[in-house]
Amino acid sequence: MNRVIVFLVSVVFVNAVCGQIKKELFQPLDVFELEWASDPQISPDGTQIVYKRNGFDIMKDAAKGNLWIINTDGTFHRKLTAREVNESQASWSPTGDRIAFSSSTEEGSELYMYWVSSGNIAKLSQLEHSPGSLTWSPDGKQLAFTMFVSQKAPVVIKMPTKPKGATWAKPARITDRLKHEADGKGYMEPGFTHIFTIPAEGGTARQITSGNYNHSGNFSFSPNGKTIYFSANRSDNWEYEFRNSEVYKVNIDTKSITALTSQNGPDFSPKVSPDGKTIAFLSYEDKVQAFQTMQLNIMNADGSNRRIISSNLDRSVSNISWDNSGKGLYFTYDDKGNSKIAHMTTLGRVTKLADNMGGTTIGRPYASGSYSVSDNGTIVFTESTPDYPAELAVIQNKKSAKKLTNLNADVLDYRQLGQTEEVWYKSSFDGRDIQGWIVKPPFYDATKTYPLLVENHGGPILNYGDRFTAEIQLYAAEGYVVFYPNPRGSTSYGEEFANLLYNNYPGEDYNDVMDGVDYLVEKGIVDNQKLFVTGGSAGGIMTTWIIGKNNRFKAAVVAKPVINWISKTLVADNYYGYANSRYPGQPWENFETYWKFSPISLVGNIETPTMVMVGMDDLRTPPSEAKQLYHALKLRKIETVLVEIPGASHGIANKPSNLISKVAHTLAWFEKYNE
C-alpha cells in the first residue's frame, strides 16, 4: 500500500495535479507551483492595486504571501517590498500616499508603513499579539486595529518549587469558558479582543474598548474621526448568546460606548456613509433555524430609523462598502454556485456588476474572494473560473470585467485541464431543480463511458460552484468523471432551499445526490458499474449516509465525518451551537432524533469497501467520530482502512503535503476497486 501511495504522490500528483495526462508521457507539475491573488485593495484615485500574492512554501509546507502592486491598466507589476516574509492587510491611506500593512517578524506580526513616492518602509508597532481589521482614520493620522488582550487563567495554584535540574510535567490547563478551544488553533488562551489606535507615524498603541467582551470584526470611523462604529456582544450572558451581536459606537477620546441596536441576532460589519449620517450593517433576526439570509440594513447614525433594504433579494449579502455618493452600497452574494459583485441603492434596487468572484480556496470549489472600490467607482476583485485560481480583474467605467494578471501562465498554459460543465436535473422527491457540475477527464472521449467519482461538499450550509479546484482536477486527471452537486441545504438558492435540512439532516439531500448519479448514468456519460463516492465533513456525513442507504458504489472514502450526533455534539469545539438549530433540544433531551440522523445508525447496512480519513488534531469532527465508523466496520468485517493524518486539523488540506496525501490516498483506494 505504501509503495502505491508513494507512486501516486511522485507521479500522479506531481505530474497531473492540474489535469495533465498524456497517457504515455507526463509533464512535470507540482501543486507548490500554483499561485493566487487575494485581498486586492485599490488606491483612492483608482490607478493602482496592492494585493497579496499567495503560494506554497515547499520547505515549510505552508502557504506564504507577499504584497505586490500593479497599475489598473496592468502595467508596472512588481513586489511591494524586498522582504521575504508574510505580509497582509494592505490598506491605502485616504490620500493614497501610504500603504499600511501587517507583516510577520521574529517577535510576531507587527504594523508597517510603505510610502508610495519613495518606496521606503518602516515598522510602526511593538505589539503583544497580532493585529487585525486594520483601518485608517479619515484624516490619515491614526490607524485602528483589533488585538487580543491576555488574561490570567481562572484558578491559579501555587506549586512547590521545582528542584534545580528537575524535569516536571507541564502545568495543568484550566478553563471555565463555554468556548475554550478552536479547530486549527487548539486551546484558546484566556482573554478578549479589543480595538486599539496607533499614530500613523508609529508609537504606542492605545486601547479604546474595555470590559470582558470581544470586539472583533470590521469597524468604521465617522467622517470626523472622533467615533468608531463596531460590533460586539456586551451583554452579561454573551457566552450563551453566541449568535447575537449589536452595533455600538465608541468615542475615541472619552472611550464611552453606546449601543445602537438591540435585535436578537447578529448585527455586525457597520459602515458609515460618506456624510456620516447613515450606518449600513448586516443582520438577521434570529429565528433559530438551520440557515437564515443575511440582510443589508441601514439606520441613522444615532441608531434610529432602522430598516432593511435588501428584502427583495433572497440571497445573503456580505462584504458591504458605500459608494462615493452615499446613495448606495457595493456588496457580494452567491447565486446558484457563483459569487457576484453588485450595487444596491438605499431604496433596494440591485444592479449586478460582476460574476466569478473567488478562487482563493485552492483545494475545492467553495465560495471565496474579495473586492475593493476606488473613489471614482473602479472595482478590483479576485476572479476565478474552473480554468484558473484567483487572478486580479478590474471593472472601469461600468464596462465588463477585465482580467489583469495571469499568475499561473508558466504552469497552466502547458497543462490540459478537465472540462467543467454545469448540469441541472429534477429531484425525484419533490420535483425541484437541482444544480451540479461535472468535470470530465482531460482528452475526454464522448464515445466512451467513464467511472464516476461523486464529491460531496461540506457544510452542509455551503455551496460548490464553477470555480478552480486542484483536488477535483486531479481526480479527473486519473480518468474519472467527477460530479459535485449542490443538493438541498446548499446556499445560493435562497433561504427556503437552504433551510430544507432544518430538523431533517441528513434528509432528502441524499435523494438529490443520487438523482444526479442516475441522471449521469441515463445520459450515458458514466458507467453504472463503476461508481465511487467521497466527501469531507458534511460531505463525509453524506458519503456514509449514501453507503448506508445503498450498495451501488464500488468504494467510498469518508473524510473527517460526523458519525454519531450524540457524541459529536458534546465533544466538538463548537458543541454549544447545535441544539435547536440542528435538532430540537440537547442530545439527552432528544436522544431518538439525534440517533435517527446519525450515520452510525445505518452502519449495519454498509457493504461498501470504505476508507475512513481524519486529521489527528481535528477539533470540529474529532478523530473519535471517524474511529467509531472504522471500528464498527472492522467488527462487521467490512473491508476498511483508517487513515489518520498527523498534525492536521479539520482543514486537512491546509498544508499542501496533506492535500497531496488526502488526494493520493483517495485515488489509491478507488484504484484498488476500479476494475
Coordinates of N, CA and C in Angstrom, one line a residue, residues 478-638:
E478 N -7.2 11.4 -13.4 CA -7.0 9.9 -13.3 C -8.0 9.1 -14.0
G479 N -8.9 9.8 -14.8 CA -9.8 9.1 -15.7 C -11.2 9.0 -15.1
Y480 N -11.5 9.8 -14.1 CA -12.9 9.8 -13.5 C -13.7 11.0 -14.1
V481 N -15.0 10.8 -14.3 CA -15.9 11.9 -14.4 C -16.2 12.3 -13.0
V482 N -16.0 13.5 -12.6 CA -16.2 13.9 -11.2 C -17.5 14.7 -11.1
F483 N -18.4 14.3 -10.2 CA -19.7 15.0 -10.1 C -19.7 15.7 -8.7
Y484 N -19.9 17.0 -8.7 CA -20.1 17.7 -7.4 C -21.4 18.5 -7.4
P485 N -22.4 18.0 -6.7 CA -23.7 18.7 -6.7 C -23.9 19.7 -5.5
N486 N -24.9 20.5 -5.7 CA -25.4 21.4 -4.6 C -26.8 20.9 -4.2
P487 N -26.9 19.9 -3.4 CA -28.3 19.4 -3.0 C -28.9 20.3 -2.1
R488 N -30.2 20.1 -1.8 CA -30.9 20.9 -0.8 C -30.1 21.1 0.5
G489 N -30.2 22.3 1.0 CA -29.4 22.6 2.2 C -28.2 23.5 1.7
S490 N -27.9 23.5 0.4 CA -26.8 24.3 -0.1 C -27.2 25.8 -0.1
T491 N -26.3 26.7 0.1 CA -26.6 28.1 0.0 C -26.5 28.5 -1.5
S492 N -27.0 29.7 -1.7 CA -27.0 30.4 -3.0 C -28.3 30.1 -3.8
Y493 N -29.2 29.5 -3.2 CA -30.5 29.2 -3.8 C -31.7 29.7 -3.0
G494 N -31.4 30.6 -2.0 CA -32.5 31.2 -1.2 C -32.6 30.5 0.2
E495 N -33.3 31.2 1.1 CA -33.4 30.7 2.4 C -34.2 29.5 2.5
E496 N -35.3 29.4 1.8 CA -36.2 28.2 1.9 C -35.4 26.9 1.5
F497 N -34.6 27.0 0.4 CA -33.9 25.8 -0.1 C -32.8 25.4 0.9
A498 N -32.1 26.4 1.4 CA -31.0 26.0 2.4 C -31.6 25.5 3.7
N499 N -32.8 25.9 4.0 CA -33.4 25.5 5.3 C -34.2 24.2 5.3
L500 N -34.2 23.5 4.1 CA -34.9 22.3 4.0 C -34.3 21.2 4.9
L501 N -33.1 21.4 5.4 CA -32.5 20.4 6.2 C -32.7 20.7 7.7
Y502 N -33.5 21.7 8.0 CA -33.8 22.1 9.4 C -34.6 20.9 10.1
N503 N -34.0 20.4 11.1 CA -34.6 19.2 11.8 C -34.7 18.0 10.9
N504 N -33.9 18.0 9.8 CA -34.0 16.9 8.8 C -32.7 16.7 8.1
Y505 N -31.7 16.4 8.9 CA -30.3 16.3 8.3 C -29.6 15.1 8.8
P506 N -29.1 14.2 8.0 CA -29.3 14.1 6.5 C -30.8 13.8 6.2
G507 N -31.3 14.3 5.1 CA -32.6 14.1 4.7 C -32.7 13.8 3.2
E508 N -33.5 14.6 2.5 CA -33.7 14.4 1.1 C -32.6 14.9 0.2
D509 N -31.6 15.5 0.9 CA -30.3 15.8 0.2 C -29.7 14.5 -0.4
Y510 N -29.9 13.4 0.3 CA -29.4 12.1 -0.2 C -30.1 11.8 -1.5
N511 N -31.4 12.0 -1.6 CA -32.1 11.8 -2.9 C -31.5 12.7 -4.0
D512 N -31.2 13.9 -3.6 CA -30.7 14.9 -4.6 C -29.4 14.4 -5.2
V513 N -28.5 13.9 -4.3 CA -27.2 13.4 -4.8 C -27.4 12.2 -5.7
M514 N -28.3 11.2 -5.3 CA -28.5 10.0 -6.1 C -29.2 10.3 -7.4
D515 N -30.1 11.3 -7.4 CA -30.8 11.7 -8.6 C -29.8 12.2 -9.6
G516 N -28.7 12.9 -9.2 CA -27.7 13.3 -10.1 C -26.9 12.2 -10.6
V517 N -26.6 11.2 -9.8 CA -25.9 10.0 -10.3 C -26.7 9.3 -11.4
D518 N -28.0 9.1 -11.1 CA -28.9 8.5 -12.1 C -29.0 9.3 -13.4
Y519 N -29.0 10.6 -13.2 CA -29.0 11.5 -14.4 C -27.8 11.2 -15.3
L520 N -26.7 11.1 -14.7 CA -25.4 10.9 -15.5 C -25.4 9.5 -16.1
V521 N -25.9 8.5 -15.4 CA -25.9 7.2 -15.9 C -26.9 7.1 -17.1
E522 N -28.1 7.8 -17.0 CA -29.0 7.7 -18.1 C -28.5 8.5 -19.3
K523 N -27.7 9.5 -19.1 CA -27.1 10.2 -20.2 C -26.0 9.4 -20.9
G524 N -25.6 8.3 -20.3 CA -24.5 7.5 -20.9 C -23.1 8.1 -20.7
I525 N -23.0 9.0 -19.8 CA -21.7 9.6 -19.5 C -20.8 8.7 -18.6
V526 N -21.5 8.0 -17.7 CA -20.7 7.3 -16.7 C -21.2 5.8 -16.7
D527 N -20.3 5.0 -16.2 CA -20.6 3.5 -16.1 C -21.2 3.2 -14.7
N528 N -22.5 2.7 -14.8 CA -23.2 2.4 -13.6 C -22.6 1.3 -12.7
Q529 N -21.6 0.6 -13.3 CA -20.9 -0.5 -12.6 C -19.6 0.0 -12.0
K530 N -19.3 1.3 -12.2 CA -18.1 1.9 -11.6 C -18.4 3.2 -11.0
L531 N -19.0 3.1 -9.8 CA -19.4 4.3 -9.1 C -18.6 4.4 -7.8
F532 N -18.0 5.6 -7.5 CA -17.2 5.8 -6.3 C -17.7 7.1 -5.7
V533 N -17.5 7.2 -4.4 CA -18.1 8.4 -3.6 C -17.2 8.8 -2.5
T534 N -17.0 10.1 -2.4 CA -16.2 10.7 -1.3 C -16.8 12.0 -0.9
G535 N -16.2 12.6 0.2 CA -16.6 13.9 0.7 C -16.0 14.1 2.1
G536 N -15.9 15.3 2.5 CA -15.3 15.6 3.8 C -16.2 16.4 4.6
S537 N -16.2 16.2 5.9 CA -17.0 16.9 6.9 C -18.5 16.6 6.6
A538 N -19.3 17.6 6.3 CA -20.7 17.2 5.9 C -20.7 16.3 4.7
G539 N -19.7 16.5 3.8 CA -19.6 15.5 2.7 C -19.2 14.1 3.2
G540 N -18.5 14.0 4.3 CA -18.3 12.7 4.9 C -19.5 12.1 5.5
I541 N -20.4 13.0 6.1 CA -21.7 12.5 6.6 C -22.5 12.0 5.4
M542 N -22.6 12.7 4.3 CA -23.4 12.3 3.2 C -22.8 11.0 2.6
T543 N -21.5 10.9 2.5 CA -20.9 9.7 1.9 C -21.3 8.5 2.8
T544 N -21.2 8.6 4.1 CA -21.6 7.5 4.9 C -23.1 7.2 4.8
W545 N -23.9 8.2 4.7 CA -25.3 8.1 4.6 C -25.6 7.3 3.3
I546 N -24.9 7.7 2.2 CA -25.2 7.0 0.9 C -24.9 5.5 1.0
I547 N -23.7 5.2 1.5 CA -23.3 3.8 1.5 C -24.1 3.0 2.6
G548 N -24.8 3.7 3.5 CA -25.7 3.1 4.5 C -27.0 2.9 3.9
K549 N -27.4 3.6 2.8 CA -28.7 3.5 2.2 C -28.7 2.6 1.0
N550 N -27.5 2.5 0.3 CA -27.5 1.6 -0.9 C -26.1 1.0 -1.0
N551 N -26.0 0.0 -1.9 CA -24.7 -0.7 -2.1 C -24.3 -0.6 -3.6
R552 N -24.6 0.6 -4.2 CA -24.3 0.8 -5.6 C -22.8 1.1 -5.8
F553 N -22.1 1.6 -4.8 CA -20.8 2.2 -5.0 C -19.7 1.1 -4.8
K554 N -18.7 1.1 -5.6 CA -17.7 0.1 -5.5 C -16.7 0.4 -4.3
A555 N -16.6 1.6 -4.0 CA -15.7 2.0 -2.9 C -16.1 3.4 -2.4
A556 N -15.7 3.7 -1.2 CA -16.0 5.1 -0.6 C -14.8 5.5 0.2
V557 N -14.7 6.8 0.2 CA -13.7 7.5 1.1 C -14.4 8.5 2.0
V558 N -14.5 8.2 3.2 CA -15.3 9.1 4.2 C -14.2 9.9 4.9
A559 N -14.2 11.2 4.7 CA -13.2 12.1 5.3 C -13.8 12.9 6.4
K560 N -13.1 13.0 7.5 CA -13.5 13.8 8.7 C -15.0 13.9 8.9
P561 N -15.7 12.8 9.2 CA -17.1 12.8 9.2 C -17.7 13.0 10.6
V562 N -19.0 13.3 10.7 CA -19.7 13.1 11.9 C -20.5 11.8 11.7
I563 N -20.3 10.9 12.7 CA -20.9 9.6 12.6 C -22.0 9.4 13.6
N564 N -21.8 10.1 14.8 CA -22.7 10.0 15.9 C -23.0 11.4 16.4
W565 N -24.2 11.9 16.1 CA -24.5 13.3 16.5 C -24.6 13.4 18.0
I566 N -24.8 12.3 18.7 CA -24.9 12.4 20.2 C -23.5 12.7 20.8
S567 N -22.5 11.9 20.3 CA -21.2 12.1 20.8 C -20.5 13.4 20.2
K568 N -20.7 13.6 18.9 CA -20.1 14.8 18.3 C -20.5 16.1 18.9
T569 N -21.8 16.2 19.1 CA -22.4 17.4 19.6 C -21.7 17.9 20.9
L570 N -21.2 16.9 21.7 CA -20.7 17.3 23.0 C -19.2 17.3 23.1
V571 N -18.5 16.9 22.0 CA -17.0 16.9 22.0 C -16.4 17.9 21.0
A572 N -17.2 18.4 20.1 CA -16.6 19.3 19.1 C -16.3 20.7 19.7
D573 N -15.4 21.5 19.0 CA -15.1 22.8 19.5 C -16.3 23.7 19.5
N574 N -17.3 23.5 18.6 CA -18.5 24.3 18.6 C -19.7 23.6 19.1
Y575 N -19.5 22.8 20.2 CA -20.5 21.9 20.7 C -21.7 22.6 21.2
Y576 N -21.6 23.9 21.5 CA -22.7 24.7 22.1 C -23.7 25.2 21.1
G577 N -23.4 25.0 19.8 CA -24.2 25.6 18.7 C -25.2 24.8 18.0
Y578 N -25.4 23.5 18.4 CA -26.2 22.6 17.6 C -27.6 22.5 18.1
A579 N -27.9 22.5 19.4 CA -29.2 22.3 19.9 C -30.2 23.3 19.2
N580 N -31.3 22.8 18.8 CA -32.4 23.6 18.3 C -32.2 24.1 16.8
S581 N -31.0 24.5 16.5 CA -30.8 24.9 15.1 C -30.5 23.7 14.2
R582 N -30.0 22.6 14.8 CA -29.9 21.4 14.0 C -31.0 20.4 14.3
Y583 N -31.2 20.1 15.6 CA -32.3 19.2 16.0 C -32.9 19.9 17.3
P584 N -34.2 19.6 17.6 CA -34.8 20.2 18.8 C -34.1 19.6 20.1
G585 N -33.7 20.6 21.0 CA -33.2 20.2 22.3 C -31.8 19.7 22.2
Q586 N -31.3 19.4 23.4 CA -29.9 18.8 23.6 C -30.0 17.3 23.4
P587 N -28.9 16.6 23.2 CA -28.9 15.1 22.9 C -29.6 14.4 24.0
W588 N -29.4 14.7 25.3 CA -30.0 14.0 26.4 C -31.5 14.3 26.5
E589 N -32.0 15.3 25.8 CA -33.4 15.6 25.8 C -34.1 15.0 24.6
N590 N -33.4 14.7 23.5 CA -34.0 14.2 22.3 C -33.1 13.1 21.7
F591 N -32.8 12.1 22.5 CA -31.9 11.1 22.1 C -32.3 10.4 20.8
E592 N -33.6 10.1 20.6 CA -34.1 9.4 19.5 C -33.9 10.1 18.2
T593 N -34.1 11.4 18.1 CA -33.9 12.2 16.9 C -32.4 12.3 16.6
Y594 N -31.6 12.6 17.6 CA -30.1 12.6 17.3 C -29.6 11.3 16.8
W595 N -30.1 10.2 17.3 CA -29.7 8.9 16.8 C -30.2 8.6 15.4
K596 N -31.5 9.0 15.2 CA -32.1 8.8 13.9 C -31.3 9.3 12.7
F597 N -30.7 10.5 12.9 CA -30.0 11.2 11.9 C -28.5 10.9 12.0
S598 N -28.0 10.0 12.8 CA -26.6 9.7 12.9 C -26.3 8.6 11.9
P599 N -25.3 8.8 11.1 CA -24.9 7.7 10.1 C -24.6 6.4 10.8
I600 N -24.1 6.4 12.0 CA -23.8 5.2 12.7 C -25.0 4.3 12.8
S601 N -26.2 4.9 12.8 CA -27.5 4.1 12.9 C -27.7 3.2 11.6
L602 N -26.9 3.5 10.5 CA -27.1 2.7 9.3 C -25.9 1.8 9.1
V603 N -24.9 1.7 10.0 CA -23.7 1.0 9.8 C -23.9 -0.5 9.6
G604 N -25.0 -1.0 10.1 CA -25.3 -2.4 9.9 C -25.6 -2.8 8.4
N605 N -25.9 -1.7 7.6 CA -26.3 -1.9 6.2 C -25.1 -1.8 5.3
I606 N -24.0 -1.3 5.7 CA -22.9 -1.0 4.9 C -22.1 -2.2 4.4
E607 N -22.0 -2.3 3.1 CA -21.2 -3.4 2.5 C -20.1 -2.9 1.6
T608 N -20.0 -1.5 1.4 CA -19.1 -0.9 0.5 C -17.7 -0.8 1.2
P609 N -16.6 -1.2 0.5 CA -15.3 -1.0 1.0 C -15.0 0.5 1.3
T610 N -14.6 0.8 2.5 CA -14.6 2.2 2.9 C -13.3 2.6 3.6
M611 N -12.7 3.6 3.0 CA -11.5 4.2 3.7 C -12.1 5.3 4.6
V612 N -11.6 5.4 5.8 CA -12.0 6.5 6.7 C -10.8 7.3 7.0
M613 N -10.9 8.7 6.8 CA -9.8 9.5 6.9 C -10.1 10.7 7.9
V614 N -9.1 11.1 8.7 CA -9.3 12.2 9.6 C -8.0 12.8 10.0
G615 N -8.0 14.1 10.3 CA -6.8 14.8 10.9 C -6.7 14.5 12.4
M616 N -5.5 14.2 12.8 CA -5.4 13.8 14.2 C -5.6 14.9 15.2
D617 N -5.5 16.2 14.7 CA -5.8 17.3 15.6 C -7.1 18.0 15.3
D618 N -8.0 17.3 14.6 CA -9.3 17.8 14.3 C -10.2 18.0 15.5
L619 N -10.6 19.2 15.8 CA -11.5 19.5 16.9 C -12.9 19.8 16.5
R620 N -13.2 19.9 15.2 CA -14.5 20.1 14.7 C -15.3 18.8 14.5
T621 N -14.7 17.9 13.8 CA -15.2 16.5 13.8 C -14.1 15.6 14.3
P622 N -14.0 15.4 15.6 CA -12.9 14.8 16.2 C -12.6 13.4 15.7
P623 N -11.3 12.9 15.9 CA -11.0 11.6 15.4 C -11.9 10.5 16.0
S624 N -12.4 10.7 17.2 CA -13.3 9.7 17.8 C -14.5 9.4 16.9
E625 N -15.0 10.4 16.1 CA -16.1 10.1 15.2 C -15.6 9.2 14.1
A626 N -14.5 9.5 13.4 CA -14.0 8.6 12.4 C -13.7 7.2 12.9
K627 N -13.2 7.1 14.1 CA -12.9 5.8 14.7 C -14.1 5.0 15.0
Q628 N -15.2 5.6 15.3 CA -16.5 4.9 15.5 C -16.9 4.2 14.2
L629 N -16.8 4.8 13.1 CA -17.1 4.2 11.8 C -16.1 3.1 11.5
Y630 N -14.8 3.4 11.6 CA -13.8 2.4 11.3 C -14.0 1.1 12.2
H631 N -14.2 1.3 13.5 CA -14.3 0.2 14.4 C -15.5 -0.6 14.2
A632 N -16.7 0.1 13.8 CA -17.9 -0.6 13.5 C -17.7 -1.5 12.3
L633 N -17.0 -1.0 11.3 CA -16.8 -1.7 10.0 C -15.9 -2.9 10.3
K634 N -14.9 -2.7 11.1 CA -13.9 -3.8 11.4 C -14.7 -4.9 12.1
L635 N -15.5 -4.5 13.1 CA -16.3 -5.5 13.8 C -17.2 -6.3 12.9
R636 N -17.7 -5.7 11.8 CA -18.6 -6.3 10.9 C -17.8 -7.0 9.7
K637 N -16.5 -6.9 9.8 CA -15.6 -7.5 8.8 C -15.8 -6.9 7.4
I638 N -16.2 -5.7 7.3 CA -16.3 -5.0 6.1 C -14.9 -4.4 5.7

